[in-house]
Structures are given as C-alpha cells and as structure tokens.
Amino acid sequence: MNPSRPAYAATHADTHVDESQSSLYTKVAWRLVPLLFFCYVAAYLDRVNVGFAKLQMLKDLHFSETVYGLGAGIFFIGYFLFEVPSNIILHKVGARLWIARVMLTWAVISGCMMFVRTPTMFYTLRFLLGLAEAGLFPGVILYLTYWFPSERRGKIIALFMTGIPISGVLGGPLSGWILHSMSGAKGLAGWQWLFLLEAIPSLVLGVVVILKLDKGIEQAKWLSDAEKRTLSANIATDASATTSHTFKDGFTRPMVWVLSAIYLFFIMGLYGVGFWLPTLIKGSGVKDPLTIGMLTTLPYAAAAISMILVGRSSDARRERRWHVAVPGVIGTVGWVVAVVAGSGNVTLAMIGLTIATMGVMTTLCQFWCLPTAILAGAAAATGVAVVNSVGNLAGFVSPYVIGWIIDRTHSTDLGVYTLAACLTMGALLVLALPKQLVNR
C-alpha cells in the first residue's frame, strides 16, 4: 500500500552501491597511483633537469642559448618517432614489462649526459633520451583507462600528473643543492653530478615496476573475484559508450588531430615552465643556484594543489571543456604578469610565474580527460599516443624558438608572450569542441 517504500529501497540500494564502488576505486587508486606517480616524478625530473644544468653547463662547455634550446628540444624528435609504436607494444605486452623497460633505458641515458663535451654529443644523448622515454606518459594514461571509467578519470589523471609539479618541488631544491655543493667534487662539475645522481631514482623504480605493477584487472591478486567483476563490468560499460575501438580509429578520426593541435598549444606553455623557469627566476635578480632551486618549489607546489582541486571539480560536475579552458586563460595572465611586472622584481616575478605554472599544469592534466572520453580499446592506444607525440613536437619548437629569441633580443619577453598566445589559442579550441562528446 505504501508506494514510496520500493523507491526508498532502490535509493538506499543505489547509495550503498555507490559507496561500495567508491571504496573499491579508492583501493585501486592507492595500489596503482603512488607507484605511477613516482615513476612520472623521476621521468619528468630527468627530462627537464637540463634546465638547471644549463646554469653552469653553458659556461663550462661554451654553448650558446641556441645550442641549448636545440638540445633541450631535440628530445622530442626521438619522443615523437617512437611514441605510437611504444604504446602499441605496451597494449600488446602489458604495462609492467614495457614501463620498466622505458624507465631502465632512460635512466642509463640520462646518467650518460654527464659525459657531454660537444654540441653533437648533447644533441645525440637528448635525442636518445626522448627515444627511450617515449611511451611512458601515454602508456600510463592508457593503463589507467583499463582500471577507471571515464567519469572517474579527472581526479585520477590529476593525481598522476601532479608528478610534474612535485618533480619541481623536490627536484628544484635538489638540483640547486647539487650545483651549489657538488661542484668540483671528485673532479666533476656540479652539472655532471646533477645528471648522475638524478638518474638513480629511475633505475630503482624500474625494478620496482617489474615487481609490483599488474598487467590488468584479471592479474591483480589483491582483488577479490567480485571486485574484479565489478571493475571489468564498469570498464565494459564505459567502452560501449565510445565509437572508436580499433588501432585505425586512433589515426583516422579527425577529432584526434584536433586534440593534437590543442595539446601542441598547451605543451608550448608547459615547456616554457620546465626548461626556462630557472632562467626566468635568475633574470628577476636571483643569482645563487640553491636559492633559485628553492624558489622554483613555490609555483610547482601551488600547481599541484590546483590540479587536484580542479580535477575533483571536473569529475563532480561531469564537465570537461571549461575545466580545461579556464586554467589555460589563467596561465596566459600569469605569463604576462611575469613579463610586464616581474622584470627586476623578484616578488612580482614569482607571483606571475606561480599563476602561469598553476594554469599551464592544471590545463594539461584536465586535457587528458578529453581523448580518453572519445577513444577506447586499441583506438585509445594509438589515439592517445598520436595526440601526445604530435603535441610534444612543441617541446622541440618551444625551447629552440625561445633560445633563438633570447640570443637575438637578449630578452625573454617576446618568447614568454609567444607562450601566452599559445595557451590562449589552445583554450579557445577546447571551447569549440562539442560538449556532448567530451563531458563524460
């Protein structure tokens, strides 16, 4: 006689299911994300520590800013060439073996950077480093789609990608201390110690990946059979909502190439931070490498907080476009503040650089909710790699162009304005995407 009772029971049951699944996904996140996070911290540190090495390396080796910019950027040519093949191999052989291979290879090459003596050696090792590291980031993004449905990926991807700012929080003071304290030890320059010591974490983590990372849900011994069924059913349901599943789809869908263009604009901003932040801080009047290293922690720490908060908001609202575009515009404002108000003023420069870093990194982590909402299965393996590899060509263009501009104008201003314009273009293109396609 009471028609409300069944409705109440259904609501109560739904609430119980939601709580149970939230608990399960928390369990999965704690198992997977910390290890992947530390792998990315090590990867990003080995990729951009050349920005700190530059503070001593250029003088010791008599390199110009253009030589540095080309060497910093040529990493991404190797990265571009091997990105898609690397992700296809990962999809076939599994994350455990392939991610471990990636990490062990780049650790050795990164350590060998200490032997650089000529521009040719610099270019060669940076190219090989890109070749070795190709596949880690898109591979992890792909791997997370095996575990988390699209509506839960905003926060998870944000947590993983906080590895970028945390590598700055940890790596900035560490790099500054090595340059400050280790110069001349055992006959080696500070920048040589920098490359040698910062390669060690990648070696250790590569071994840990082999021992701890599961290939997928079915291989996870720490899950019960019921938990495996729940996770697999959610992934299957999520995949059924997409229309692209084959390797070919990841190459041929026009939207993949639109996303690649957007990501290219955003990456211009990212490597403005990664490769030039120490130089920009130095240009504001700070000279000691240790102090520069300590100051770089501020923008990166603020970015880590911003990434997590915006990721939670994006998942809660099931809205992706504005959560990508708005931080991009904020990053643009930060770059302009850093140039207009920050020249010679450390406080204003740090405010501008902090805002820029928050905007750039938050935009990037939320961007990866877009392609994974459109692509699934084999299409995700190729599509994510295509987007990442094409976008990362900006990692070649950005440092080279900015280095060339600095050599010609003896100022970073025009280069930074270029980064700001790229962020704005990327944000506008995101807002042009159909919201029904990406808001999942």
Short mmCIF file of C-alpha atoms in Angstrom, two decimals:
data_model
loop_
_atom_site.label_atom_id
_atom_site.label_comp_id
_atom_site.label_asym_id
_atom_site.label_seq_id
_atom_site.Cartn_x
_atom_site.Cartn_y
_atom_site.Cartn_z
CA MET A 1 0.00 0.00 0.00
CA ASN A 2 2.94 2.33 0.53
CA PRO A 3 4.25 3.25 -2.94
CA SER A 4 7.23 5.16 -1.55
CA ARG A 5 8.79 2.13 0.11
CA PRO A 6 10.18 0.48 -3.06
CA ALA A 7 11.53 3.82 -4.26
CA TYR A 8 13.23 4.34 -0.89
CA ALA A 9 14.67 0.85 -1.01
CA ALA A 10 16.01 1.42 -4.51
CA THR A 11 17.55 4.74 -3.50
CA HIS A 12 19.10 3.18 -0.42
CA ALA A 13 20.48 0.32 -2.53
CA ASP A 14 21.93 2.74 -5.10
CA THR A 15 23.61 4.72 -2.33
CA HIS A 16 25.12 1.53 -0.91
CA VAL A 17 26.41 0.51 -4.35
CA ASP A 18 27.93 3.97 -4.93
CA GLU A 19 29.68 3.88 -1.55
CA SER A 20 30.92 0.35 -2.16
CA GLN A 21 32.29 1.25 -5.58
CA SER A 22 33.90 4.43 -4.28
CA SER A 23 35.65 2.34 -1.65
CA LEU A 24 36.80 -0.13 -4.30
CA TYR A 25 38.17 2.59 -6.57
CA THR A 26 39.96 4.16 -3.61
CA LYS A 27 41.60 0.79 -3.02
CA VAL A 28 42.66 0.58 -6.67
CA ALA A 29 43.96 4.15 -6.66
CA TRP A 30 46.11 3.56 -3.57
CA ARG A 31 47.56 0.44 -5.17
CA LEU A 32 48.39 1.93 -8.59
CA VAL A 33 48.74 5.70 -8.45
CA PRO A 34 51.61 6.14 -5.94
CA LEU A 35 53.99 3.95 -7.96
CA LEU A 36 52.99 5.52 -11.29
CA PHE A 37 53.23 8.95 -9.69
CA PHE A 38 56.81 8.41 -8.52
CA CYS A 39 57.74 6.99 -11.93
CA TYR A 40 56.49 10.20 -13.54
CA VAL A 41 58.31 12.35 -10.98
CA ALA A 42 61.54 10.59 -11.92
CA ALA A 43 60.77 10.82 -15.64
CA TYR A 44 60.00 14.50 -15.62
CA LEU A 45 62.99 15.26 -13.42
CA ASP A 46 65.35 13.50 -15.85
CA ARG A 47 63.68 15.25 -18.78
CA VAL A 48 63.96 18.85 -17.56
CA ASN A 49 66.94 18.82 -15.16
CA VAL A 50 68.85 20.12 -18.15
CA GLY A 51 67.19 23.46 -17.28
CA PHE A 52 69.18 23.55 -14.04
CA ALA A 53 72.32 22.05 -15.58
CA LYS A 54 72.17 24.96 -18.04
CA LEU A 55 73.06 27.40 -15.25
CA GLN A 56 76.62 26.00 -15.24
CA MET A 57 76.82 23.81 -18.32
CA LEU A 58 76.65 26.54 -20.95
CA LYS A 59 79.59 28.42 -19.49
CA ASP A 60 81.70 25.29 -18.95
CA LEU A 61 81.12 23.92 -22.46
CA HIS A 62 80.85 27.30 -24.25
CA PHE A 63 77.36 26.55 -25.59
CA SER A 64 75.08 29.34 -26.85
CA GLU A 65 71.44 29.70 -25.87
CA THR A 66 70.52 28.43 -29.33
CA VAL A 67 72.61 25.28 -28.87
CA TYR A 68 70.94 24.71 -25.50
CA GLY A 69 67.47 25.30 -26.94
CA LEU A 70 68.06 22.86 -29.80
CA GLY A 71 69.47 20.23 -27.43
CA ALA A 72 66.62 20.65 -24.97
CA GLY A 73 64.07 20.38 -27.76
CA ILE A 74 65.59 17.58 -29.85
CA PHE A 75 64.49 15.20 -27.08
CA PHE A 76 61.02 15.46 -28.57
CA ILE A 77 62.04 14.33 -32.05
CA GLY A 78 63.01 10.94 -30.62
CA TYR A 79 59.92 11.07 -28.44
CA PHE A 80 57.73 11.74 -31.48
CA LEU A 81 59.21 8.95 -33.59
CA PHE A 82 58.75 6.17 -31.04
CA GLU A 83 55.62 7.28 -29.20
CA VAL A 84 52.96 5.43 -31.19
CA PRO A 85 54.97 2.19 -31.65
CA SER A 86 55.75 2.24 -27.92
CA ASN A 87 52.09 2.49 -26.92
CA ILE A 88 51.07 -0.27 -29.34
CA ILE A 89 53.73 -2.53 -27.82
CA LEU A 90 52.52 -1.69 -24.31
CA HIS A 91 48.95 -2.55 -25.31
CA LYS A 92 50.15 -5.95 -26.53
CA VAL A 93 52.79 -6.98 -23.94
CA GLY A 94 51.44 -5.20 -20.87
CA ALA A 95 52.39 -2.22 -18.73
CA ARG A 96 54.66 -3.99 -16.23
CA LEU A 97 57.40 -5.07 -18.64
CA TRP A 98 57.17 -2.14 -21.01
CA ILE A 99 57.11 0.67 -18.45
CA ALA A 100 60.04 -0.99 -16.66
CA ARG A 101 61.95 -1.14 -19.98
CA VAL A 102 61.23 2.51 -20.60
CA MET A 103 62.49 3.57 -17.18
CA LEU A 104 65.66 1.50 -17.10
CA THR A 105 66.69 2.63 -20.58
CA TRP A 106 66.20 6.33 -19.99
CA ALA A 107 67.94 6.16 -16.59
CA VAL A 108 71.14 4.91 -18.23
CA ILE A 109 71.00 7.52 -20.99
CA SER A 110 70.22 10.34 -18.55
CA GLY A 111 73.23 9.39 -16.45
CA CYS A 112 75.40 9.43 -19.59
CA MET A 113 74.57 13.14 -20.02
CA MET A 114 77.41 13.80 -17.57
CA PHE A 115 79.88 12.92 -20.37
CA VAL A 116 78.67 15.63 -22.77
CA ARG A 117 81.52 17.69 -24.20
CA THR A 118 80.31 18.92 -27.62
CA PRO A 119 77.01 20.12 -29.11
CA THR A 120 76.84 16.90 -31.16
CA MET A 121 77.11 14.74 -28.03
CA PHE A 122 74.47 16.92 -26.36
CA TYR A 123 72.06 16.59 -29.29
CA THR A 124 72.64 12.82 -29.63
CA LEU A 125 72.03 11.97 -25.98
CA ARG A 126 68.96 14.21 -25.76
CA PHE A 127 67.55 12.53 -28.89
CA LEU A 128 68.20 9.06 -27.43
CA LEU A 129 66.65 10.12 -24.13
CA GLY A 130 63.45 11.06 -25.97
CA LEU A 131 63.52 7.76 -27.85
CA ALA A 132 63.91 5.86 -24.57
CA GLU A 133 61.22 7.71 -22.64
CA ALA A 134 58.61 7.63 -25.42
CA GLY A 135 55.59 5.72 -24.27
CA LEU A 136 55.73 6.30 -20.53
CA PHE A 137 53.18 9.11 -20.26
CA PRO A 138 50.67 7.94 -22.91
CA GLY A 139 51.27 4.39 -21.71
CA VAL A 140 50.24 5.29 -18.18
CA ILE A 141 47.21 7.26 -19.42
CA LEU A 142 46.22 4.19 -21.46
CA TYR A 143 46.87 1.89 -18.49
CA LEU A 144 44.57 3.97 -16.27
CA THR A 145 41.74 3.50 -18.79
CA TYR A 146 42.00 -0.25 -18.10
CA TRP A 147 41.01 0.39 -14.48
CA PHE A 148 38.97 3.61 -14.21
CA PRO A 149 35.84 4.54 -16.24
CA SER A 150 35.75 8.00 -17.81
CA GLU A 151 33.71 9.64 -15.04
CA ARG A 152 36.45 8.84 -12.51
CA ARG A 153 39.48 9.81 -14.58
CA GLY A 154 39.62 13.56 -13.93
CA LYS A 155 40.84 13.18 -10.37
CA ILE A 156 43.00 10.12 -11.06
CA ILE A 157 44.80 11.73 -14.00
CA ALA A 158 45.27 14.88 -11.92
CA LEU A 159 46.81 12.85 -9.08
CA PHE A 160 49.16 11.11 -11.51
CA MET A 161 50.13 14.32 -13.30
CA THR A 162 50.94 16.12 -10.07
CA GLY A 163 54.18 14.24 -10.66
CA ILE A 164 55.17 17.21 -12.86
CA PRO A 165 54.91 19.92 -10.19
CA ILE A 166 56.13 17.59 -7.44
CA SER A 167 59.23 16.86 -9.53
CA GLY A 168 59.74 20.62 -9.39
CA VAL A 169 59.09 20.81 -5.65
CA LEU A 170 61.59 18.01 -4.99
CA GLY A 171 63.89 18.48 -7.95
CA GLY A 172 64.33 22.25 -7.70
CA PRO A 173 65.99 22.29 -4.26
CA LEU A 174 67.82 19.02 -5.02
CA SER A 175 69.20 20.32 -8.31
CA GLY A 176 70.12 23.65 -6.77
CA TRP A 177 71.89 21.91 -3.87
CA ILE A 178 73.85 19.62 -6.21
CA LEU A 179 75.01 22.56 -8.32
CA HIS A 180 75.81 24.59 -5.21
CA SER A 181 77.54 21.89 -3.15
CA MET A 182 78.95 19.25 -5.50
CA SER A 183 80.87 21.43 -7.97
CA GLY A 184 84.43 20.15 -8.16
CA ALA A 185 83.84 17.02 -6.05
CA LYS A 186 85.90 14.10 -7.38
CA GLY A 187 86.93 16.31 -10.29
CA LEU A 188 83.39 16.59 -11.66
CA ALA A 189 81.39 19.74 -12.33
CA GLY A 190 78.13 20.34 -10.48
CA TRP A 191 76.08 19.76 -13.63
CA GLN A 192 77.78 16.38 -14.14
CA TRP A 193 76.84 15.29 -10.61
CA LEU A 194 73.33 16.53 -11.35
CA PHE A 195 72.83 14.14 -14.28
CA LEU A 196 74.49 11.22 -12.48
CA LEU A 197 72.65 11.43 -9.15
CA GLU A 198 69.22 12.22 -10.58
CA ALA A 199 69.32 9.11 -12.82
CA ILE A 200 69.44 6.78 -9.81
CA PRO A 201 65.73 7.01 -8.79
CA SER A 202 64.66 5.92 -12.30
CA LEU A 203 66.85 2.81 -12.09
CA VAL A 204 65.38 1.85 -8.72
CA LEU A 205 61.78 2.49 -9.79
CA GLY A 206 62.24 0.47 -12.98
CA VAL A 207 62.98 -2.57 -10.84
CA VAL A 208 60.01 -1.83 -8.55
CA VAL A 209 57.67 -1.69 -11.57
CA ILE A 210 58.73 -5.19 -12.61
CA LEU A 211 57.98 -6.49 -9.12
CA LYS A 212 54.77 -4.61 -8.29
CA LEU A 213 52.76 -3.45 -11.32
CA ASP A 214 49.91 -5.66 -12.57
CA LYS A 215 49.13 -6.03 -16.28
CA GLY A 216 45.39 -5.52 -15.73
CA ILE A 217 42.36 -6.26 -13.58
CA GLU A 218 42.38 -10.03 -14.09
CA GLN A 219 46.03 -10.33 -13.00
CA ALA A 220 45.54 -8.37 -9.74
CA LYS A 221 45.87 -10.91 -6.91
CA TRP A 222 45.00 -8.21 -4.36
CA LEU A 223 41.42 -8.03 -5.74
CA SER A 224 38.65 -10.50 -4.95
CA ASP A 225 36.73 -12.16 -7.79
CA ALA A 226 33.70 -9.97 -7.03
CA GLU A 227 35.82 -6.82 -7.16
CA LYS A 228 37.33 -7.90 -10.48
CA ARG A 229 33.85 -8.47 -11.93
CA THR A 230 32.69 -5.02 -10.79
CA LEU A 231 35.71 -3.22 -12.25
CA SER A 232 35.58 -5.15 -15.53
CA ALA A 233 31.83 -4.53 -15.93
CA ASN A 234 32.29 -0.78 -15.40
CA ILE A 235 35.07 -0.63 -17.97
CA ALA A 236 33.00 -2.62 -20.48
CA THR A 237 30.01 -0.30 -19.98
CA ASP A 238 32.21 2.76 -20.37
CA ALA A 239 33.83 1.42 -23.54
CA SER A 240 30.42 0.70 -25.10
CA ALA A 241 29.66 4.45 -24.98
CA THR A 242 32.51 5.23 -27.40
CA THR A 243 32.53 4.69 -31.14
CA SER A 244 36.27 4.22 -31.73
CA HIS A 245 37.91 0.94 -30.72
CA THR A 246 40.37 -0.15 -33.43
CA PHE A 247 44.01 0.88 -33.98
CA LYS A 248 42.93 2.54 -37.25
CA ASP A 249 40.40 4.77 -35.44
CA GLY A 250 43.22 6.26 -33.39
CA PHE A 251 44.83 7.57 -36.60
CA THR A 252 41.88 8.40 -38.82
CA ARG A 253 39.34 10.18 -36.65
CA PRO A 254 39.51 13.94 -37.35
CA MET A 255 38.89 14.68 -33.67
CA VAL A 256 42.22 13.00 -32.80
CA TRP A 257 44.05 15.57 -34.90
CA VAL A 258 42.04 18.46 -33.46
CA LEU A 259 43.04 17.29 -29.99
CA SER A 260 46.64 17.00 -31.17
CA ALA A 261 46.61 20.65 -32.24
CA ILE A 262 45.13 21.73 -28.90
CA TYR A 263 47.72 19.75 -26.99
CA LEU A 264 50.54 21.24 -29.07
CA PHE A 265 49.50 24.73 -27.99
CA PHE A 266 49.34 23.69 -24.33
CA ILE A 267 52.71 21.93 -24.44
CA MET A 268 54.29 25.17 -25.61
CA GLY A 269 53.32 26.60 -22.24
CA LEU A 270 54.44 23.55 -20.25
CA TYR A 271 57.99 23.53 -21.53
CA GLY A 272 58.21 27.26 -21.11
CA VAL A 273 57.93 26.36 -17.43
CA GLY A 274 60.06 23.23 -17.48
CA PHE A 275 63.05 24.49 -19.45
CA TRP A 276 63.05 28.21 -18.65
CA LEU A 277 61.69 28.67 -15.11
CA PRO A 278 65.18 28.69 -13.52
CA THR A 279 66.38 31.16 -16.17
CA LEU A 280 63.37 33.43 -15.67
CA ILE A 281 63.89 33.46 -11.90
CA LYS A 282 67.57 34.24 -12.41
CA GLY A 283 66.57 37.08 -14.72
CA SER A 284 64.47 38.64 -11.94
CA GLY A 285 67.64 39.19 -9.91
CA VAL A 286 68.35 35.90 -8.08
CA LYS A 287 71.87 34.57 -8.72
CA ASP A 288 72.61 31.68 -6.33
CA PRO A 289 71.60 28.26 -7.81
CA LEU A 290 70.43 26.99 -4.42
CA THR A 291 68.13 29.98 -3.94
CA ILE A 292 66.79 29.57 -7.49
CA GLY A 293 66.10 25.92 -6.74
CA MET A 294 64.22 26.79 -3.56
CA LEU A 295 62.13 29.44 -5.31
CA THR A 296 61.03 27.02 -8.03
CA THR A 297 59.17 25.00 -5.39
CA LEU A 298 56.56 27.76 -4.94
CA PRO A 299 54.99 27.65 -8.45
CA TYR A 300 55.13 23.85 -8.53
CA ALA A 301 53.56 23.39 -5.09
CA ALA A 302 50.72 25.77 -5.98
CA ALA A 303 50.19 23.91 -9.28
CA ALA A 304 49.91 20.54 -7.51
CA ILE A 305 47.12 21.85 -5.28
CA SER A 306 45.32 23.46 -8.22
CA MET A 307 45.48 20.27 -10.30
CA ILE A 308 43.87 18.15 -7.58
CA LEU A 309 41.11 20.65 -6.77
CA VAL A 310 40.16 21.25 -10.39
CA GLY A 311 40.28 17.50 -11.10
CA ARG A 312 37.77 16.85 -8.32
CA SER A 313 35.52 19.64 -9.58
CA SER A 314 35.67 18.30 -13.14
CA ASP A 315 34.59 14.79 -12.05
CA ALA A 316 31.89 16.05 -9.71
CA ARG A 317 30.28 18.22 -12.40
CA ARG A 318 30.95 15.86 -15.33
CA GLU A 319 32.18 18.93 -17.20
CA ARG A 320 35.47 18.95 -19.09
CA ARG A 321 35.73 21.87 -21.55
CA TRP A 322 35.64 24.81 -19.12
CA HIS A 323 37.84 22.94 -16.66
CA VAL A 324 40.47 22.83 -19.42
CA ALA A 325 39.99 26.27 -20.96
CA VAL A 326 39.76 28.49 -17.87
CA PRO A 327 43.10 27.38 -16.36
CA GLY A 328 44.66 27.98 -19.79
CA VAL A 329 43.49 31.60 -19.75
CA ILE A 330 44.72 31.98 -16.17
CA GLY A 331 48.12 30.67 -17.28
CA THR A 332 48.19 33.32 -20.01
CA VAL A 333 47.59 36.05 -17.44
CA GLY A 334 50.40 34.67 -15.30
CA TRP A 335 52.93 34.77 -18.13
CA VAL A 336 52.00 38.36 -18.96
CA VAL A 337 52.32 39.41 -15.30
CA ALA A 338 55.73 37.73 -15.09
CA VAL A 339 56.97 39.78 -18.05
CA VAL A 340 55.26 43.14 -17.53
CA ALA A 341 55.63 43.47 -13.76
CA GLY A 342 58.33 40.96 -12.88
CA SER A 343 61.45 42.31 -14.57
CA GLY A 344 63.89 43.05 -11.74
CA ASN A 345 61.21 42.47 -9.09
CA VAL A 346 61.52 39.00 -7.56
CA THR A 347 58.17 39.14 -5.73
CA LEU A 348 56.08 40.13 -8.76
CA ALA A 349 58.00 37.73 -10.99
CA MET A 350 57.26 34.85 -8.62
CA ILE A 351 53.57 35.78 -8.44
CA GLY A 352 53.32 35.79 -12.23
CA LEU A 353 55.31 32.57 -12.65
CA THR A 354 53.22 30.85 -9.96
CA ILE A 355 49.95 31.81 -11.67
CA ALA A 356 51.37 30.70 -15.05
CA THR A 357 52.55 27.35 -13.69
CA MET A 358 49.22 26.68 -11.98
CA GLY A 359 47.30 27.46 -15.17
CA VAL A 360 49.54 25.50 -17.53
CA MET A 361 49.71 22.32 -15.47
CA THR A 362 46.04 22.28 -14.49
CA THR A 363 45.04 22.71 -18.12
CA LEU A 364 47.27 19.83 -19.19
CA CYS A 365 46.05 17.33 -16.63
CA GLN A 366 42.40 18.08 -17.41
CA PHE A 367 43.06 17.91 -21.13
CA TRP A 368 43.64 14.15 -20.87
CA CYS A 369 40.01 13.61 -19.89
CA LEU A 370 39.10 14.58 -23.48
CA PRO A 371 40.76 11.91 -25.67
CA THR A 372 40.03 9.12 -23.18
CA ALA A 373 36.32 10.06 -23.29
CA ILE A 374 36.29 9.71 -27.09
CA LEU A 375 38.51 6.65 -27.63
CA ALA A 376 38.55 3.16 -26.16
CA GLY A 377 40.47 -0.09 -26.53
CA ALA A 378 43.04 -0.25 -29.34
CA ALA A 379 41.91 3.17 -30.59
CA ALA A 380 42.93 4.64 -27.24
CA ALA A 381 46.36 3.01 -27.55
CA THR A 382 47.07 4.72 -30.87
CA GLY A 383 44.96 7.86 -30.41
CA VAL A 384 46.44 8.84 -27.05
CA ALA A 385 49.94 8.23 -28.43
CA VAL A 386 49.22 10.28 -31.57
CA VAL A 387 47.90 13.21 -29.55
CA ASN A 388 50.82 13.08 -27.14
CA SER A 389 53.50 12.66 -29.79
CA VAL A 390 52.20 15.39 -32.13
CA GLY A 391 51.57 17.72 -29.20
CA ASN A 392 55.03 17.13 -27.83
CA LEU A 393 56.60 18.39 -31.03
CA ALA A 394 56.02 21.72 -29.30
CA GLY A 395 58.62 20.53 -26.82
CA PHE A 396 61.09 20.76 -29.71
CA VAL A 397 59.78 24.03 -31.09
CA SER A 398 59.34 25.85 -27.77
CA PRO A 399 62.87 25.73 -26.27
CA TYR A 400 64.57 26.19 -29.64
CA VAL A 401 62.48 29.22 -30.61
CA ILE A 402 62.80 30.81 -27.17
CA GLY A 403 66.56 30.18 -27.15
CA TRP A 404 66.84 31.76 -30.60
CA ILE A 405 64.79 34.77 -29.45
CA ILE A 406 66.96 35.26 -26.36
CA ASP A 407 70.14 35.14 -28.45
CA ARG A 408 68.75 37.74 -30.87
CA THR A 409 66.97 40.10 -28.45
CA HIS A 410 68.89 39.44 -25.20
CA SER A 411 65.48 39.31 -23.51
CA THR A 412 62.95 36.60 -22.65
CA ASP A 413 59.93 38.91 -23.06
CA LEU A 414 58.96 38.07 -26.65
CA GLY A 415 59.39 34.35 -26.02
CA VAL A 416 57.10 34.47 -22.99
CA TYR A 417 54.46 36.41 -24.93
CA THR A 418 54.58 33.62 -27.52
CA LEU A 419 53.85 31.06 -24.79
CA ALA A 420 50.92 33.15 -23.56
CA ALA A 421 49.43 33.40 -27.05
CA CYS A 422 49.68 29.61 -27.49
CA LEU A 423 47.82 28.95 -24.26
CA THR A 424 45.04 31.28 -25.35
CA MET A 425 44.71 29.55 -28.73
CA GLY A 426 44.51 26.15 -27.06
CA ALA A 427 41.80 27.32 -24.66
CA LEU A 428 39.68 28.74 -27.49
CA LEU A 429 39.95 25.50 -29.49
CA VAL A 430 38.81 23.47 -26.46
CA LEU A 431 35.66 25.56 -26.15
CA ALA A 432 34.92 24.82 -29.81
CA LEU A 433 34.64 21.06 -29.07
CA PRO A 434 31.09 19.60 -28.87
CA LYS A 435 30.35 19.34 -25.14
CA GLN A 436 28.22 16.20 -25.56
CA LEU A 437 31.27 14.42 -26.96
CA VAL A 438 33.70 15.10 -24.11
CA ASN A 439 31.64 15.79 -20.97
CA ARG A 440 31.72 12.25 -19.59
#
